[in-house]
Amino acid sequence: MEFSIGHLLYVVLGVPIVFSILAVSNILGNNMLHHLSRLSAVIVGAAVFQIMLLFDSGRPYSGTYLYLDALSLWMMMIVTLLYLAFAFTAEAYLDRDTNIRYGYLRRFSYLEGRFYALSHIFVWTMLLVVLVNNLGLMWVTIEATTLVSALLVAFKFTKTSLEAAWKYVMVCTVGICLALLGTILVYYAQLQAGCQDLPLDWVYLAACASELNPAMAKIAFCFLFVGYGTKIGLAPMHAWLPDAHSESPALTSGLLSGSLCICAMYVLLRNVVILMPAVGVQFISDIFVSFGILTIGLAVPFVVVQRDIKRMLAYSSMENFGLMAVGLGIFLPTSVGAGFLHMLNHALVKYALFYTAGTIMETYSTKNMMRIHGMLKQSPRTAVIWLLGIVGILGMPPIGVFFSKFHIIAGLFTVGDMWRGILTLLLLAGIVMGILYHTTRMLGGQPTRRSAGELMGIMDTAAIIALLVLSGVISLVVNELPFLGPILQESVKIVMGGVL
């Protein structure tokens, strides 16, 4: 039996919901939950891979409420890869939390099903974000991701996790309200232009984008940028990000950093494509690049003085979101393509790092990097994986982040923006020195605890290594792959719009 893209999309959206209902019902044991979680992710992954093989970039899929073009397929691929990573690392992480002396699930093991249900619904909401065909529905789905992920941030119900969840909800809600105002202004501009047939329909709006009132479009873009920029974690709207990433379970932190923030970037880009003909490329470019560099700059001092291992990774995420904004804002085909590739590379490597950091925290019973020493002597395999992830996220070969970072920074010099290019390099150097300083302290020196052997098992070790290897391989051969290269190239064309 052959499945069409429409049928496969229903599989992608249906399987996580079915599993979540089973998980929250508490009718399954924990071992069965682990197996069914992996099976659900594999089914979704197989469906997405089949969609990529069937997809024709020249003929996007368009349904009543769903829309799939190259850009949404690229984002769906990233979310799905992290879904698979989550499914194959969750069992080992949750079992450790159950077995260690102060583990949360040791005291409340019945909550494991609830954690799985919330995590799969979280993935489902992110898949919806990239598949709906209406700017209003995109706003609703982005708000849904906030509500579900806030429950995951506060999952351990400690004072600090509740505070982080409260800050996350409050700051992101303010931002999303501004995004709603921007969306309303886009609709008002649509009515002014006489394009009233399909309110806020993305394809319809893109076709009549040149008819929008420029002044109204600029105001709408500013509200949208601040609103969705808050959800992305761009400075100075980033206040929620370090706390939420630090206090949530490591599995959730990986999903937040790797896929949620790029979903917000995706929605912002959809609005950019519509507003760019009326607003002008230069106006959008200046805002993207300026706020991107500001975000990198604000991350530097916090990385250098940081003691909390997951907060350090959170500020590293800010740096990478800033780089994505710079790459997308330059509006060169190579830099926009590098921006999309950086989304993928950052997602894979950062998930690996958050998972490894969570494992280290559980074993050492501390978040403070100043209290962790001698990992190379006591846990060499885990230490090497941690070092590879750090080297990768800092943009050193052979991990894929190197290639996407290189093309983004080269883009600044290509367009003649010499000073901002030099400033970006200096800021990135500060990030490198700060993170390497903390990493070498953790790996070297004399151990401060009794040796407990390796911190990670075979399954999660293999999954983390696969993420790091996949990042490098895809970056090297992405343009040669018959089903992946055209998707990336067409995504660039969608965002570039009339610039090409």
Coordinates of C-alpha atoms in Angstrom, one line a residue:
M1 CA 0.0 0.0 0.0
E2 CA 1.4 3.4 -1.0
F3 CA 1.0 6.4 1.2
S4 CA 0.7 9.9 0.0
I5 CA 2.3 12.9 1.7
G6 CA -1.1 13.8 3.2
H7 CA -1.5 10.3 4.8
L8 CA 2.1 10.4 6.1
L9 CA 1.5 13.8 7.7
Y10 CA -1.4 12.3 9.6
V11 CA 0.8 9.5 10.8
V12 CA 3.4 12.1 11.9
L13 CA 0.9 14.1 13.9
G14 CA -1.2 11.1 15.2
V15 CA 1.4 8.8 16.6
P16 CA 2.8 11.2 19.4
I17 CA -0.8 11.9 20.6
V18 CA -1.7 8.2 20.8
F19 CA 1.4 7.4 22.7
S20 CA 0.8 10.4 25.1
I21 CA -2.7 9.1 25.9
L22 CA -1.3 5.7 26.7
A23 CA 1.6 7.1 28.8
V24 CA -0.5 9.4 30.9
S25 CA -3.2 6.7 31.6
N26 CA -0.7 4.7 33.8
I27 CA -1.8 1.4 32.3
L28 CA 1.7 0.6 31.0
G29 CA 4.8 -0.3 33.0
N30 CA 7.9 1.8 32.7
N31 CA 9.7 -0.8 30.6
M32 CA 6.8 -0.8 28.1
L33 CA 6.8 3.0 28.1
H34 CA 10.5 3.0 27.1
H35 CA 9.9 0.6 24.2
L36 CA 6.7 2.3 23.0
S37 CA 8.4 5.7 23.1
R38 CA 11.2 4.5 20.9
L39 CA 8.7 2.8 18.5
S40 CA 6.6 6.0 18.3
A41 CA 9.7 8.0 17.4
V42 CA 10.9 5.5 14.8
I43 CA 7.4 5.4 13.1
V44 CA 7.4 9.2 12.9
G45 CA 11.0 9.2 11.7
A46 CA 10.3 6.7 9.0
A47 CA 7.2 8.7 7.9
V48 CA 9.2 11.9 7.7
F49 CA 12.0 10.2 5.7
Q50 CA 9.4 8.8 3.3
I51 CA 7.9 12.3 2.9
M52 CA 11.4 13.6 2.1
L53 CA 11.8 10.9 -0.6
L54 CA 8.3 11.7 -2.1
F55 CA 8.6 15.5 -1.8
D56 CA 8.9 17.6 -4.9
S57 CA 10.2 21.0 -4.0
G58 CA 8.4 22.5 -7.0
R59 CA 5.0 21.2 -5.8
P60 CA 4.4 21.9 -2.1
Y61 CA 1.7 19.9 -0.3
S62 CA -1.3 22.1 0.5
G63 CA -4.3 20.8 2.6
T64 CA -7.2 22.5 4.4
Y65 CA -5.1 23.4 7.5
L66 CA -1.7 21.8 6.7
Y67 CA 1.0 23.1 4.3
L68 CA 4.4 21.5 3.5
D69 CA 7.1 23.2 1.4
A70 CA 10.8 22.8 1.6
L71 CA 11.2 25.2 4.5
S72 CA 8.7 23.5 6.7
L73 CA 10.1 20.1 5.7
W74 CA 13.6 21.2 6.7
M75 CA 12.3 22.3 10.1
M76 CA 10.3 19.1 10.5
M77 CA 13.4 17.1 9.9
I78 CA 15.3 18.8 12.7
V79 CA 12.4 18.3 15.2
T80 CA 12.1 14.6 14.1
L81 CA 15.9 14.0 14.6
L82 CA 15.7 15.4 18.1
Y83 CA 12.5 13.3 18.7
L84 CA 14.5 10.2 17.8
A85 CA 17.4 11.3 20.0
F86 CA 15.1 11.9 22.9
A87 CA 13.5 8.5 22.5
F88 CA 16.8 6.6 22.4
T89 CA 18.3 8.4 25.4
A90 CA 15.3 8.8 27.7
E91 CA 15.4 5.3 29.2
A92 CA 19.0 5.6 30.4
Y93 CA 18.5 9.1 31.8
L94 CA 15.3 8.3 33.6
D95 CA 16.7 5.1 35.0
R96 CA 19.7 7.0 36.4
D97 CA 17.3 9.5 38.0
T98 CA 15.4 6.6 39.5
N99 CA 18.5 4.9 40.9
I100 CA 20.5 7.7 42.4
R101 CA 20.0 8.5 46.0
Y102 CA 18.4 11.9 45.5
G103 CA 16.7 11.3 42.2
Y104 CA 13.3 12.8 41.7
L105 CA 11.8 9.7 40.1
R106 CA 13.2 7.5 42.9
R107 CA 10.6 9.1 45.1
F108 CA 7.9 9.6 42.5
S109 CA 8.4 6.8 39.9
Y110 CA 4.7 7.0 38.9
L111 CA 5.5 10.3 37.2
E112 CA 7.6 8.7 34.5
G113 CA 4.5 8.2 32.4
R114 CA 3.5 11.8 32.8
F115 CA 7.0 13.0 31.8
Y116 CA 6.8 10.9 28.6
A117 CA 3.3 12.1 27.8
L118 CA 4.3 15.8 28.2
S119 CA 7.5 15.3 26.2
H120 CA 5.7 13.6 23.2
I121 CA 2.9 16.3 23.3
F122 CA 5.7 18.9 23.3
V123 CA 7.2 17.4 20.1
W124 CA 3.7 17.2 18.6
T125 CA 3.1 20.9 19.2
M126 CA 6.4 21.7 17.5
L127 CA 5.5 19.6 14.5
L128 CA 2.2 21.5 14.3
V129 CA 4.1 24.8 14.3
V130 CA 5.9 23.9 11.1
L131 CA 3.0 22.3 9.3
V132 CA 0.0 24.7 9.8
N133 CA -0.7 27.0 6.8
N134 CA -2.0 30.1 8.6
L135 CA -0.1 32.8 10.5
G136 CA -2.9 32.9 13.1
L137 CA -2.7 29.1 13.7
M138 CA 1.1 29.4 13.8
W139 CA 0.7 31.9 16.7
V140 CA -1.7 29.5 18.5
T141 CA 0.7 26.5 18.1
I142 CA 3.7 28.6 19.3
E143 CA 1.7 29.5 22.4
A144 CA 0.8 25.8 22.9
T145 CA 4.5 24.9 22.9
T146 CA 5.0 27.4 25.7
L147 CA 2.2 25.9 27.9
V148 CA 3.4 22.3 27.4
S149 CA 7.1 23.0 27.9
A150 CA 6.5 25.1 31.0
L151 CA 5.1 22.0 32.6
L152 CA 8.3 20.2 31.7
V153 CA 10.5 23.0 33.0
A154 CA 8.6 22.8 36.4
F155 CA 8.5 19.0 36.3
K156 CA 10.6 18.4 39.5
F157 CA 8.4 20.9 41.4
T158 CA 11.3 22.4 43.3
K159 CA 11.4 26.1 44.3
T160 CA 14.0 26.9 41.6
S161 CA 12.2 25.0 38.8
L162 CA 8.9 26.6 39.7
E163 CA 10.5 30.0 39.6
A164 CA 12.1 29.3 36.3
A165 CA 8.8 28.0 34.8
W166 CA 7.0 31.1 36.1
K167 CA 9.6 33.4 34.5
Y168 CA 9.5 31.4 31.3
V169 CA 5.7 31.7 31.1
M170 CA 5.5 35.4 32.0
V171 CA 8.3 36.6 29.7
C172 CA 7.3 34.4 26.8
T173 CA 3.6 35.4 27.2
V174 CA 4.5 39.0 27.1
G175 CA 6.5 38.3 23.9
I176 CA 3.8 36.2 22.4
C177 CA 1.2 38.9 23.0
L178 CA 3.4 41.3 21.1
A179 CA 3.6 38.8 18.3
L180 CA -0.2 38.5 18.4
L181 CA -0.4 42.3 18.0
G182 CA 2.0 42.0 15.0
T183 CA -0.2 39.3 13.5
I184 CA -3.3 41.4 13.9
L185 CA -1.5 44.3 12.1
V186 CA -0.6 41.9 9.3
Y187 CA -4.2 41.0 8.9
Y188 CA -5.2 44.7 9.0
A189 CA -2.6 45.4 6.2
Q190 CA -4.1 42.4 4.3
L191 CA -7.6 44.0 4.5
Q192 CA -6.2 47.4 3.4
A193 CA -4.6 45.7 0.4
G194 CA -7.9 44.2 -0.6
C195 CA -6.7 40.6 -0.1
Q196 CA -9.6 39.4 2.0
D197 CA -10.4 35.9 0.6
L198 CA -8.2 33.8 2.9
P199 CA -7.4 35.7 6.2
L200 CA -3.7 35.2 7.3
D201 CA -3.3 32.2 4.9
W202 CA 0.5 32.1 4.4
V203 CA 0.4 31.1 0.7
Y204 CA -2.3 33.7 -0.2
L205 CA -0.5 36.4 1.7
A206 CA 2.8 35.7 0.1
A207 CA 1.2 36.1 -3.3
C208 CA -0.2 39.6 -2.6
A209 CA 2.7 40.7 -0.3
S210 CA 3.7 43.6 -2.6
E211 CA 0.3 45.2 -2.1
L212 CA 0.7 45.6 1.7
N213 CA 1.0 49.1 3.1
P214 CA 4.8 49.7 3.8
A215 CA 4.3 51.8 7.0
M216 CA 1.9 49.3 8.5
A217 CA 4.1 46.4 7.4
K218 CA 7.1 48.0 9.2
I219 CA 5.1 48.4 12.5
A220 CA 3.9 44.8 12.2
F221 CA 7.4 43.5 11.6
C222 CA 8.8 45.3 14.7
F223 CA 6.1 43.7 16.9
L224 CA 6.6 40.3 15.4
F225 CA 10.4 40.5 15.7
V226 CA 10.2 41.4 19.4
G227 CA 7.5 38.9 20.1
Y228 CA 9.0 35.8 18.4
G229 CA 12.5 37.1 19.2
T230 CA 11.6 36.6 22.8
K231 CA 10.7 33.0 22.2
I232 CA 13.9 32.5 20.2
G233 CA 16.0 33.9 23.0
L234 CA 17.4 36.9 21.3
A235 CA 18.8 39.7 23.5
P236 CA 17.5 41.7 25.3
M237 CA 14.4 39.5 25.4
H238 CA 16.3 36.4 26.6
A239 CA 15.7 36.6 30.4
W240 CA 13.8 33.4 30.6
L241 CA 16.2 31.2 28.6
P242 CA 19.1 30.6 31.1
D243 CA 16.7 29.7 34.0
A244 CA 14.5 27.5 31.9
H245 CA 17.4 25.6 30.4
S246 CA 19.1 25.2 33.7
E247 CA 16.2 24.0 35.8
S248 CA 14.4 21.7 33.3
P249 CA 15.4 18.0 33.0
A250 CA 18.3 17.6 30.6
L251 CA 16.2 15.9 28.0
T252 CA 13.8 18.8 28.0
S253 CA 16.7 21.3 27.8
G254 CA 17.9 19.6 24.7
L255 CA 14.5 19.9 23.1
L256 CA 14.1 23.5 24.2
S257 CA 17.4 24.6 22.8
G258 CA 17.6 22.4 19.8
S259 CA 14.1 22.6 18.3
L260 CA 11.7 24.9 20.2
C261 CA 13.7 28.1 19.6
I262 CA 14.1 27.3 15.9
C263 CA 10.4 26.8 15.6
A264 CA 9.9 30.4 16.7
M265 CA 12.6 31.4 14.2
Y266 CA 10.7 29.5 11.5
V267 CA 7.4 31.4 12.3
L268 CA 9.3 34.7 12.2
L269 CA 10.8 33.8 8.8
R270 CA 7.3 33.1 7.5
N271 CA 6.3 36.6 8.4
V272 CA 9.5 38.0 6.9
V273 CA 8.8 36.5 3.5
I274 CA 5.4 38.1 3.5
L275 CA 6.5 41.6 4.8
M276 CA 9.8 41.9 3.0
P277 CA 8.4 43.2 -0.4
A278 CA 6.7 46.0 1.5
V279 CA 9.3 46.7 4.2
G280 CA 12.4 46.3 2.2
V281 CA 15.4 44.0 2.6
Q282 CA 17.7 46.5 4.2
F283 CA 15.4 47.3 7.1
I284 CA 14.9 43.6 8.0
S285 CA 18.6 42.9 7.4
D286 CA 19.8 45.6 9.8
I287 CA 17.5 44.5 12.6
F288 CA 18.4 40.8 12.2
V289 CA 22.2 41.4 12.1
S290 CA 22.2 44.0 14.9
F291 CA 20.2 42.0 17.3
G292 CA 22.1 38.8 16.4
I293 CA 25.4 40.5 17.3
L294 CA 23.9 42.0 20.4
T295 CA 22.8 38.5 21.5
I296 CA 26.3 37.1 21.0
G297 CA 27.8 40.0 22.9
L298 CA 25.6 39.7 25.9
A299 CA 26.3 35.9 26.1
V300 CA 30.1 36.4 26.4
P301 CA 30.5 37.8 30.0
F302 CA 27.9 35.4 31.4
V303 CA 29.7 32.4 29.8
V304 CA 33.1 33.6 31.2
V305 CA 31.9 34.0 34.9
Q306 CA 29.4 31.1 34.8
R307 CA 29.5 28.2 37.4
D308 CA 26.3 26.4 36.5
I309 CA 27.1 23.8 33.8
K310 CA 23.6 24.0 32.1
R311 CA 23.4 27.8 32.3
M312 CA 26.8 27.9 30.5
L313 CA 25.2 25.8 27.7
A314 CA 22.1 28.1 27.7
Y315 CA 24.3 31.1 27.1
S316 CA 26.1 29.2 24.4
S317 CA 22.6 28.6 22.8
M318 CA 22.1 32.4 22.9
E319 CA 25.4 32.8 21.0
N320 CA 24.2 30.3 18.3
F321 CA 20.8 31.9 18.0
G322 CA 22.5 35.2 17.5
L323 CA 24.6 33.7 14.7
M324 CA 21.5 32.2 13.0
A325 CA 20.0 35.7 13.1
V326 CA 23.1 37.2 11.5
G327 CA 23.3 34.5 8.8
L328 CA 19.6 34.8 7.9
G329 CA 19.8 38.6 8.0
I330 CA 22.7 39.0 5.6
F331 CA 20.4 37.8 2.8
L332 CA 23.1 36.0 0.7
P333 CA 22.2 32.5 -0.6
T334 CA 25.3 31.1 1.1
S335 CA 24.7 32.8 4.4
V336 CA 21.0 31.9 4.5
G337 CA 21.8 28.3 3.6
A338 CA 24.5 28.3 6.4
G339 CA 21.9 29.7 8.8
F340 CA 19.6 26.8 8.1
L341 CA 22.4 24.3 8.3
H342 CA 23.4 25.9 11.6
M343 CA 20.0 25.3 13.0
L344 CA 20.5 21.6 12.3
N345 CA 24.1 21.4 13.6
H346 CA 23.3 23.4 16.7
A347 CA 20.3 21.2 17.4
L348 CA 22.2 17.9 17.2
V349 CA 25.3 19.0 19.1
K350 CA 23.4 21.0 21.8
Y351 CA 21.1 18.1 22.5
A352 CA 24.2 15.9 22.9
L353 CA 25.8 18.5 25.3
F354 CA 22.7 19.0 27.4
Y355 CA 22.2 15.2 27.8
T356 CA 25.9 14.7 28.8
A357 CA 25.7 17.7 31.2
G358 CA 22.6 16.3 32.8
T359 CA 24.4 12.9 33.3
I360 CA 27.4 14.6 34.8
M361 CA 25.1 16.6 37.2
E362 CA 23.3 13.5 38.3
T363 CA 26.5 11.6 39.0
Y364 CA 28.3 14.4 40.8
S365 CA 25.2 15.7 42.5
T366 CA 26.1 19.3 41.6
K367 CA 25.6 21.8 38.8
N368 CA 28.7 23.8 39.9
M369 CA 31.5 23.2 37.4
M370 CA 34.1 24.3 40.0
R371 CA 33.3 21.1 42.0
I372 CA 33.8 18.7 39.1
H373 CA 37.4 17.6 38.4
G374 CA 39.4 14.7 37.1
M375 CA 36.8 13.4 34.6
L376 CA 39.5 12.2 32.2
K377 CA 40.9 9.9 34.9
Q378 CA 37.7 8.6 36.3
S379 CA 35.3 8.5 33.3
P380 CA 37.5 8.8 30.1
R381 CA 34.7 7.8 27.6
T382 CA 32.2 10.3 29.0
A383 CA 35.0 12.9 29.2
V384 CA 35.9 12.4 25.5
I385 CA 32.2 12.7 24.5
W386 CA 31.8 15.9 26.6
L387 CA 35.0 17.3 25.0
L388 CA 33.9 16.4 21.5
G389 CA 30.6 18.2 22.0
I390 CA 32.3 21.3 23.4
V391 CA 34.7 21.4 20.6
G392 CA 31.9 20.9 18.1
I393 CA 29.6 23.7 19.5
L394 CA 32.6 26.1 19.6
G395 CA 32.9 25.7 15.8
M396 CA 35.9 23.5 15.4
P397 CA 36.2 20.8 12.8
P398 CA 35.2 18.1 12.1
I399 CA 31.8 18.7 13.7
G400 CA 29.3 20.4 11.4
V401 CA 29.0 23.6 13.4
F402 CA 32.4 24.6 12.0
F403 CA 31.1 24.7 8.4
S404 CA 27.9 26.7 9.1
K405 CA 29.7 29.2 11.4
F406 CA 32.4 29.7 8.8
H407 CA 29.9 30.6 6.0
I408 CA 27.9 32.9 8.3
I409 CA 30.9 34.9 9.3
A410 CA 32.3 34.9 5.8
G411 CA 29.0 36.4 4.7
L412 CA 29.6 39.5 6.7
F413 CA 32.9 40.1 5.0
T414 CA 31.4 39.2 1.6
V415 CA 28.8 42.0 1.8
G416 CA 31.6 44.4 3.0
D417 CA 30.5 44.7 6.6
M418 CA 34.0 44.5 7.8
W419 CA 33.6 46.0 11.3
R420 CA 30.7 43.9 12.3
G421 CA 32.5 40.9 10.9
I422 CA 35.6 41.6 13.1
L423 CA 33.4 42.3 16.1
T424 CA 31.6 39.0 15.7
L425 CA 34.9 37.2 15.5
L426 CA 36.1 38.9 18.7
L427 CA 32.9 38.0 20.6
L428 CA 33.1 34.4 19.4
A429 CA 36.7 34.3 20.6
G430 CA 35.5 35.3 24.1
I431 CA 32.9 32.5 24.1
V432 CA 35.6 30.0 23.0
M433 CA 38.0 31.0 25.8
G434 CA 35.3 31.0 28.5
I435 CA 33.9 27.6 27.6
L436 CA 37.3 26.0 27.1
Y437 CA 38.4 27.3 30.5
H438 CA 35.5 25.7 32.3
T439 CA 35.8 22.4 30.3
T440 CA 39.5 22.0 31.0
R441 CA 38.9 22.4 34.7
M442 CA 36.3 19.7 34.6
L443 CA 38.4 17.3 32.6
G444 CA 41.8 17.8 34.3
G445 CA 43.0 18.0 37.9
Q446 CA 42.6 15.5 40.7
P447 CA 39.2 13.7 41.1
T448 CA 37.1 14.9 44.0
R449 CA 34.9 11.9 44.3
R450 CA 35.1 8.1 44.5
S451 CA 35.3 6.6 41.1
A452 CA 32.0 5.3 39.8
G453 CA 33.2 4.3 36.3
E454 CA 31.7 5.5 33.1
L455 CA 28.6 7.7 33.5
M456 CA 26.8 6.7 30.4
G457 CA 25.7 3.3 29.1
I458 CA 26.0 1.8 25.6
M459 CA 22.6 2.9 24.2
D460 CA 22.9 6.6 25.2
T461 CA 26.6 6.7 24.3
A462 CA 25.9 5.4 20.8
A463 CA 23.0 7.9 20.4
I464 CA 25.1 10.9 21.4
I465 CA 28.1 9.9 19.2
A466 CA 25.6 9.4 16.3
L467 CA 24.3 13.0 16.8
L468 CA 27.9 14.4 16.7
V469 CA 28.9 12.3 13.6
L470 CA 25.6 13.1 11.8
S471 CA 26.2 16.8 12.2
G472 CA 29.6 16.5 10.5
V473 CA 28.5 14.2 7.8
I474 CA 25.4 16.2 6.8
S475 CA 27.4 19.4 6.7
L476 CA 30.0 17.8 4.3
V477 CA 27.6 16.1 1.9
V478 CA 24.3 18.0 2.2
N479 CA 24.4 19.4 -1.3
E480 CA 25.3 15.9 -2.8
L481 CA 22.3 14.1 -1.2
P482 CA 19.5 13.9 -3.8
F483 CA 16.7 14.3 -1.3
L484 CA 18.3 16.7 1.2
G485 CA 20.3 19.1 -0.9
P486 CA 17.3 20.3 -3.0
I487 CA 15.2 20.8 0.2
L488 CA 17.9 23.1 1.6
Q489 CA 18.4 25.0 -1.6
E490 CA 14.6 25.5 -2.0
S491 CA 14.4 26.7 1.6
V492 CA 16.9 29.4 0.8
K493 CA 14.9 30.5 -2.2
I494 CA 11.7 30.7 -0.1
V495 CA 13.3 33.0 2.4
M496 CA 15.3 35.1 -0.1
G497 CA 12.0 35.8 -2.0
G498 CA 12.6 38.7 -4.3
V499 CA 16.2 39.2 -3.3
L500 CA 17.5 36.5 -5.7

